[in-house]
mmCIF file with all atom_site columns, C-alpha atoms in Angstrom:
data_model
loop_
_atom_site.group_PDB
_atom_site.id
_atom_site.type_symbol
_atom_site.label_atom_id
_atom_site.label_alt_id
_atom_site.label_comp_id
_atom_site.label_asym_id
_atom_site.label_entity_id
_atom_site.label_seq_id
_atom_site.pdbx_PDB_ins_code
_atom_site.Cartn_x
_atom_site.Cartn_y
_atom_site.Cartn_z
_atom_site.occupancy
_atom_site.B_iso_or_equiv
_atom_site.pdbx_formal_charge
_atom_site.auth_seq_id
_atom_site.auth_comp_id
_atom_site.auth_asym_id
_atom_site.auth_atom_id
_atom_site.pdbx_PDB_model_num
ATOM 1   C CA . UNK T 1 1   ? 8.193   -82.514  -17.959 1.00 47.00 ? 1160 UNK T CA 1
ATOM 2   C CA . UNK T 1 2   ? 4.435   -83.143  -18.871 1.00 49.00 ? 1161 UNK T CA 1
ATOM 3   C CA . UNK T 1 3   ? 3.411   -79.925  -17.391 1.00 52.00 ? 1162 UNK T CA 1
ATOM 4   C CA . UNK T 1 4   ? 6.149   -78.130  -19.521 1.00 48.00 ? 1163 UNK T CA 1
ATOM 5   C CA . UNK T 1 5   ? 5.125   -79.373  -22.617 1.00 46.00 ? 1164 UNK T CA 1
ATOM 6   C CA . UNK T 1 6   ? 1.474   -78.481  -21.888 1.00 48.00 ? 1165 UNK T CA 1
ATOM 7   C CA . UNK T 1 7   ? 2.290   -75.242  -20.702 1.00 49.00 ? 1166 UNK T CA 1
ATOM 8   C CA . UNK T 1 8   ? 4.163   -75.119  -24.352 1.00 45.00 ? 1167 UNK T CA 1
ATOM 9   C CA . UNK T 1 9   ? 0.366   -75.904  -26.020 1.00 44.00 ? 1168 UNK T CA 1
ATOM 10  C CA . UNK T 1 10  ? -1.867  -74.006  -24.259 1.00 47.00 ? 1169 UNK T CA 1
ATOM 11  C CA . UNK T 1 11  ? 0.543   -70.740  -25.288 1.00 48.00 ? 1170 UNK T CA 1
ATOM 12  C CA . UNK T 1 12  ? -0.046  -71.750  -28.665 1.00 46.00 ? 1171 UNK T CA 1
ATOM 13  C CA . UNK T 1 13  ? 3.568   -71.892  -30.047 1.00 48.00 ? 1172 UNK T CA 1
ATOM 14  C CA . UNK T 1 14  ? 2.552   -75.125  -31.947 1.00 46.00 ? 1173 UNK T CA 1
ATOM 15  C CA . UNK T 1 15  ? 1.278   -75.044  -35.203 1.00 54.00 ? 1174 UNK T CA 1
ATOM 16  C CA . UNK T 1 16  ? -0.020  -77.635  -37.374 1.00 59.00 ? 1175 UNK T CA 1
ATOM 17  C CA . UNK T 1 17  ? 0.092   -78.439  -40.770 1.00 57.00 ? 1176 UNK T CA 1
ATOM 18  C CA . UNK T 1 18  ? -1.278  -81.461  -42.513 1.00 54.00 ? 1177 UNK T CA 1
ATOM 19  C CA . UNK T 1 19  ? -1.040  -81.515  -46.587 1.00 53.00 ? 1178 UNK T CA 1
ATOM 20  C CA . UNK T 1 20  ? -1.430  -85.018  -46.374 1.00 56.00 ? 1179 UNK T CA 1
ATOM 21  C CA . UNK T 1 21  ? 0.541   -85.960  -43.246 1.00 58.00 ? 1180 UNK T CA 1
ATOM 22  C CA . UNK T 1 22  ? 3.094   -82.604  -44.001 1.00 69.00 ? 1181 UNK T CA 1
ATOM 23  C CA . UNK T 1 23  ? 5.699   -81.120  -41.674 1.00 79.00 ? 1182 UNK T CA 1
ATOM 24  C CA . UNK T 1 24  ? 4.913   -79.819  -38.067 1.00 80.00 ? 1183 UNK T CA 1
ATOM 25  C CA . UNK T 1 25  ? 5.959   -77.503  -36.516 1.00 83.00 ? 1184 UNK T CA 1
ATOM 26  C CA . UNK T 1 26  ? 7.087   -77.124  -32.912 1.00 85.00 ? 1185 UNK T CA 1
ATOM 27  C CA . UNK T 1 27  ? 8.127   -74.340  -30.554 1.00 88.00 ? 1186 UNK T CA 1
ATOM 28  C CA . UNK T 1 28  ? 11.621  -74.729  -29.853 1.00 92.00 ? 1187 UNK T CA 1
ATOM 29  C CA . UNK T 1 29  ? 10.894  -76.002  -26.071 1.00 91.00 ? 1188 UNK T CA 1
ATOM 30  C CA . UNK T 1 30  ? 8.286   -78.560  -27.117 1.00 90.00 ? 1189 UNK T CA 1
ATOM 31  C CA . UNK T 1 31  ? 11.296  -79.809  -29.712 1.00 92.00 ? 1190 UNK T CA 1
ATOM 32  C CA . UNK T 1 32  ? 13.850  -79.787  -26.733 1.00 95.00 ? 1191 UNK T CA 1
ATOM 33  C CA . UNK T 1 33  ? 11.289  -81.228  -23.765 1.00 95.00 ? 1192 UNK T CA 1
ATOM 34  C CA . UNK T 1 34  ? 11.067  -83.978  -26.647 1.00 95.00 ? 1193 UNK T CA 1
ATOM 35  C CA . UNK T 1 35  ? 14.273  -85.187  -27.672 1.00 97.00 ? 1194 UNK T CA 1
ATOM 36  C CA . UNK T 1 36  ? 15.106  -84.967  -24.201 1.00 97.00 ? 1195 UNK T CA 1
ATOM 37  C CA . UNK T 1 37  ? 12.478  -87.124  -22.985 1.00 97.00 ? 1196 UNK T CA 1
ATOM 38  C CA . UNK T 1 38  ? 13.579  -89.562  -26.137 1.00 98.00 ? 1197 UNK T CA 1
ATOM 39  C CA . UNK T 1 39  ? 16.944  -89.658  -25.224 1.00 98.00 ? 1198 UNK T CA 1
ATOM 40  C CA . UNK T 1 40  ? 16.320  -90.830  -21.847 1.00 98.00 ? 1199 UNK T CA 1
ATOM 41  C CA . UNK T 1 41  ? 14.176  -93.093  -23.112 1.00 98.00 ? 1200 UNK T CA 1
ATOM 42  C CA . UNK T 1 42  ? 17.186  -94.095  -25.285 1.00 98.00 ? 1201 UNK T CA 1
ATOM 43  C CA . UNK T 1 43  ? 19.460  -94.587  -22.080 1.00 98.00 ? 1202 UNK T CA 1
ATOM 44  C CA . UNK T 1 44  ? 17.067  -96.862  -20.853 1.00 98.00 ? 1203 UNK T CA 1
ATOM 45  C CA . UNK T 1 45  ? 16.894  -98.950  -23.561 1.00 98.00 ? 1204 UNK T CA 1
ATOM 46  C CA . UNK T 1 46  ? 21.063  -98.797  -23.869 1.00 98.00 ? 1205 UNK T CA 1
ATOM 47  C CA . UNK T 1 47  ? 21.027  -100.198 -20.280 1.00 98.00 ? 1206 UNK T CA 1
ATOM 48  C CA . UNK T 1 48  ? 18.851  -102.764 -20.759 1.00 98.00 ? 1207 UNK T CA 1
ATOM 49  C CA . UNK T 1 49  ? 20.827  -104.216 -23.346 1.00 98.00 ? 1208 UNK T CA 1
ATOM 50  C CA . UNK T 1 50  ? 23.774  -103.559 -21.442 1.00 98.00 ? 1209 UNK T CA 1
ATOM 51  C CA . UNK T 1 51  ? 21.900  -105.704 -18.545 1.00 98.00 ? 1210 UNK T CA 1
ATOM 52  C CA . UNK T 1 52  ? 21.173  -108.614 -21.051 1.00 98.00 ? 1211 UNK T CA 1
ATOM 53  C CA . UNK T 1 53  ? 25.022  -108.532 -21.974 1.00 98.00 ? 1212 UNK T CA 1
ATOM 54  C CA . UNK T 1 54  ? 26.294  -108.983 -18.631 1.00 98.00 ? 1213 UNK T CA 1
ATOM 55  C CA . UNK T 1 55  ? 23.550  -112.260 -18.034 1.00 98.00 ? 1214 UNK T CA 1
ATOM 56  C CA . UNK T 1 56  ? 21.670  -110.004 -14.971 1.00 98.00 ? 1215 UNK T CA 1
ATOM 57  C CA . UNK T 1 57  ? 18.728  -111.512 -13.299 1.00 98.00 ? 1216 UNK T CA 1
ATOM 58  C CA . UNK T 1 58  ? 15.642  -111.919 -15.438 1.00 98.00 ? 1217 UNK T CA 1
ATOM 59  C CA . UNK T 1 59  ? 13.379  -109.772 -12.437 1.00 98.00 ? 1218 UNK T CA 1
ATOM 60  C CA . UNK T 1 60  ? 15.786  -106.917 -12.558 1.00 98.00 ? 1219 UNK T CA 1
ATOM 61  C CA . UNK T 1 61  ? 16.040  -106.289 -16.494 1.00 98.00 ? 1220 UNK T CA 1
ATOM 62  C CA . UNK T 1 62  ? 11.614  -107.077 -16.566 1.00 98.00 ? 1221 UNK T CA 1
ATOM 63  C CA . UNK T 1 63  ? 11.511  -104.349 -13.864 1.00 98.00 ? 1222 UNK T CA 1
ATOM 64  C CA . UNK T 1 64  ? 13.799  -101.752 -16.332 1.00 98.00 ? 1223 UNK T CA 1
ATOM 65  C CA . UNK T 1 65  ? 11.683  -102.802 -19.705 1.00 98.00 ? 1224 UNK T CA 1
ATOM 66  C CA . UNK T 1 66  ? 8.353   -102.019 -17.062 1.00 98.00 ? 1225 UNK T CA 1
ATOM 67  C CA . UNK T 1 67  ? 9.745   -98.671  -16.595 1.00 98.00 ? 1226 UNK T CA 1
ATOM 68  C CA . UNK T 1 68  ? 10.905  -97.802  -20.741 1.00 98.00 ? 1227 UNK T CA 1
ATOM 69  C CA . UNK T 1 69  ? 6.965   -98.816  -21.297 1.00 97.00 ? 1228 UNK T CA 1
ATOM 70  C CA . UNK T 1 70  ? 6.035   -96.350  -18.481 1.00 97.00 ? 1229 UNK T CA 1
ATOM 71  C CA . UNK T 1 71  ? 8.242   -93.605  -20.374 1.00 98.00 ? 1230 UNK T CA 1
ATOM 72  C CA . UNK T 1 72  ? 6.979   -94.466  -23.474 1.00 97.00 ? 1231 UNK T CA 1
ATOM 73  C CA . UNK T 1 73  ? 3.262   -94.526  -22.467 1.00 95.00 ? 1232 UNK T CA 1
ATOM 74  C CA . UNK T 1 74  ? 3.857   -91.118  -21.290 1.00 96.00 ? 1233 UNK T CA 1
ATOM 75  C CA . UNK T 1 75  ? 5.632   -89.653  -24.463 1.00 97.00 ? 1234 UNK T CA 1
ATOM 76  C CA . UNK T 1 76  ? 2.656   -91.412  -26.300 1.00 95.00 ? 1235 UNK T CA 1
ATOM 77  C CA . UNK T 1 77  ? -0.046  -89.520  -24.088 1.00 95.00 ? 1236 UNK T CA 1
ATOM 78  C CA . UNK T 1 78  ? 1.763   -85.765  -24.168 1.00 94.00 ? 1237 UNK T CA 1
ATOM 79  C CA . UNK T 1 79  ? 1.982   -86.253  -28.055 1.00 95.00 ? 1238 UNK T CA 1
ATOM 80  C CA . UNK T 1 80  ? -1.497  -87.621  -28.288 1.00 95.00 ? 1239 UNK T CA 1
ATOM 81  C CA . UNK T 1 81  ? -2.547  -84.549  -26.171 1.00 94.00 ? 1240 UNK T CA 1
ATOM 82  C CA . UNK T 1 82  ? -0.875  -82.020  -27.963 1.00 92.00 ? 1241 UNK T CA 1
ATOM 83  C CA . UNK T 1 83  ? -2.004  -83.234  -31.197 1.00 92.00 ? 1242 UNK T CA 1
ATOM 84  C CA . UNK T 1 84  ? -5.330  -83.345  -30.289 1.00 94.00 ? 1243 UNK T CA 1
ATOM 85  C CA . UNK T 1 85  ? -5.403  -79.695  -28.679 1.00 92.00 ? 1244 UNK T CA 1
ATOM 86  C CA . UNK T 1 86  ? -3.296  -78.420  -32.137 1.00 90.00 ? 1245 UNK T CA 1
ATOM 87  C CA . UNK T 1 87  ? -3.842  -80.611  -35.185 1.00 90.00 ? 1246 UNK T CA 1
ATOM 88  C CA . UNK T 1 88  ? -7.149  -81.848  -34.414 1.00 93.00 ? 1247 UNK T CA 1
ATOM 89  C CA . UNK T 1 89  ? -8.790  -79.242  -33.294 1.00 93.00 ? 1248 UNK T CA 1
ATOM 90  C CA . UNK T 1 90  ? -7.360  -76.657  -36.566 1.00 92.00 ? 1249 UNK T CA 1
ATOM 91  C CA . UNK T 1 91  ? -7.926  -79.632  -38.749 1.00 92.00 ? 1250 UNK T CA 1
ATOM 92  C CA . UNK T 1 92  ? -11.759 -79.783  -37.010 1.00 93.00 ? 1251 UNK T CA 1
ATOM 93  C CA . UNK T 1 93  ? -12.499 -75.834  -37.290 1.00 94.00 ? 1252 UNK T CA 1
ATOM 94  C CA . UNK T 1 94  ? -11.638 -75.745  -40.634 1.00 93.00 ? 1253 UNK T CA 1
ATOM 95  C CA . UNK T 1 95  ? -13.890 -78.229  -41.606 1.00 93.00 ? 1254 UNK T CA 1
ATOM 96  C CA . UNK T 1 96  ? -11.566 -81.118  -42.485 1.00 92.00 ? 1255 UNK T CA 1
ATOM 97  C CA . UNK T 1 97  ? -13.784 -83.717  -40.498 1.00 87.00 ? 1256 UNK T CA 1
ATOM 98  C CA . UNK T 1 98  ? -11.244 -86.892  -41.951 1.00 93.00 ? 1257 UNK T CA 1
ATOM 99  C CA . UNK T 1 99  ? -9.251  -85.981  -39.336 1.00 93.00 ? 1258 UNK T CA 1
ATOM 100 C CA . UNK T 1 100 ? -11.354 -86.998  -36.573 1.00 94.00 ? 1259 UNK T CA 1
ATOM 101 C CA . UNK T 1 101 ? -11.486 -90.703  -38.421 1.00 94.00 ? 1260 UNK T CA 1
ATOM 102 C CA . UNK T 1 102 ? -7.722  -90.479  -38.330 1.00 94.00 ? 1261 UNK T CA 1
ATOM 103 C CA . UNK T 1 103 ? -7.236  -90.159  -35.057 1.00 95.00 ? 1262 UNK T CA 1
ATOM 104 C CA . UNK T 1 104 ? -10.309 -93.151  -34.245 1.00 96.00 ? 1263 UNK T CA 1
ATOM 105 C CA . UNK T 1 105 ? -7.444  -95.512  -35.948 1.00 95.00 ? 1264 UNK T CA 1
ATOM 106 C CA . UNK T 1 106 ? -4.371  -93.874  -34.475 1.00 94.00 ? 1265 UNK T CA 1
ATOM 107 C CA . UNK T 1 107 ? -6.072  -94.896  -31.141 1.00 95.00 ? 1266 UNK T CA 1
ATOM 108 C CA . UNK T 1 108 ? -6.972  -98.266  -32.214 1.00 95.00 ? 1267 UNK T CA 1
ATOM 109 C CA . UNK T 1 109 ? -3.798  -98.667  -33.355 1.00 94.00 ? 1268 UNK T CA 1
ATOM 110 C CA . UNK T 1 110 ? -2.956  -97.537  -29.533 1.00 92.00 ? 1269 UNK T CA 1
ATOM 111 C CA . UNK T 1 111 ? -4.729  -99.611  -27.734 1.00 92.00 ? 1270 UNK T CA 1
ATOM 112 C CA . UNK T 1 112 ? -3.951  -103.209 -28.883 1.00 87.00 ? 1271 UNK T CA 1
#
């Protein structure tokens, strides 16, 4: 799935647009690859409530929430990526240098 939505930047299908934090735009397979990667992420989330319902064992439900941060860590790095190799580097060429500063917090803001 991470290859697929990589192969989906490098053909350059994204495109960015920023007036202040606007809409962007996404190739219809980097939408899809996505949701789809959300709604498993989703599921996961479903059964771990499901497993707190039903009183399971307190290993087996920190072993599920281990793997929904795995997931997530992963969605986090793709989108990083792809903003990086799209938004950042337009933003960059056409001279808006904020957006370098920008993305210094949204990593901060990453790696508490």
């Amino acid at each position: 799935m991470e290859k697929e939505m990589n192969d989906s930047i490098e053909s350059g299908e994204t495109v960015c647009e920023n007036p202040a934090h606007g809409p962007k735009e996404r190739s219809e397979k980097e939408y899809r690859d996505m949701i789809n990667r959300l709604s498993r992420i989703e599921g996961q989330i479903r059964g771990i409530k499901g497993m707190v319902e039903k009183n399971v064992y307190c290993t087996d439900i920190l072993v599920q929430v281990a793997a929904v941060n795995a997931a997530l860590n992963s969605f986090n790095r793709i989108l990083l990526s792809n903003h990086i190799k799209t938004c950042v580097t337009q933003d960059i060429r056409d001279g808006k240098e904020e957006t370098v500063d920008e993305l210094v917090n949204t990593l901060k803001k990453l790696m508490k």
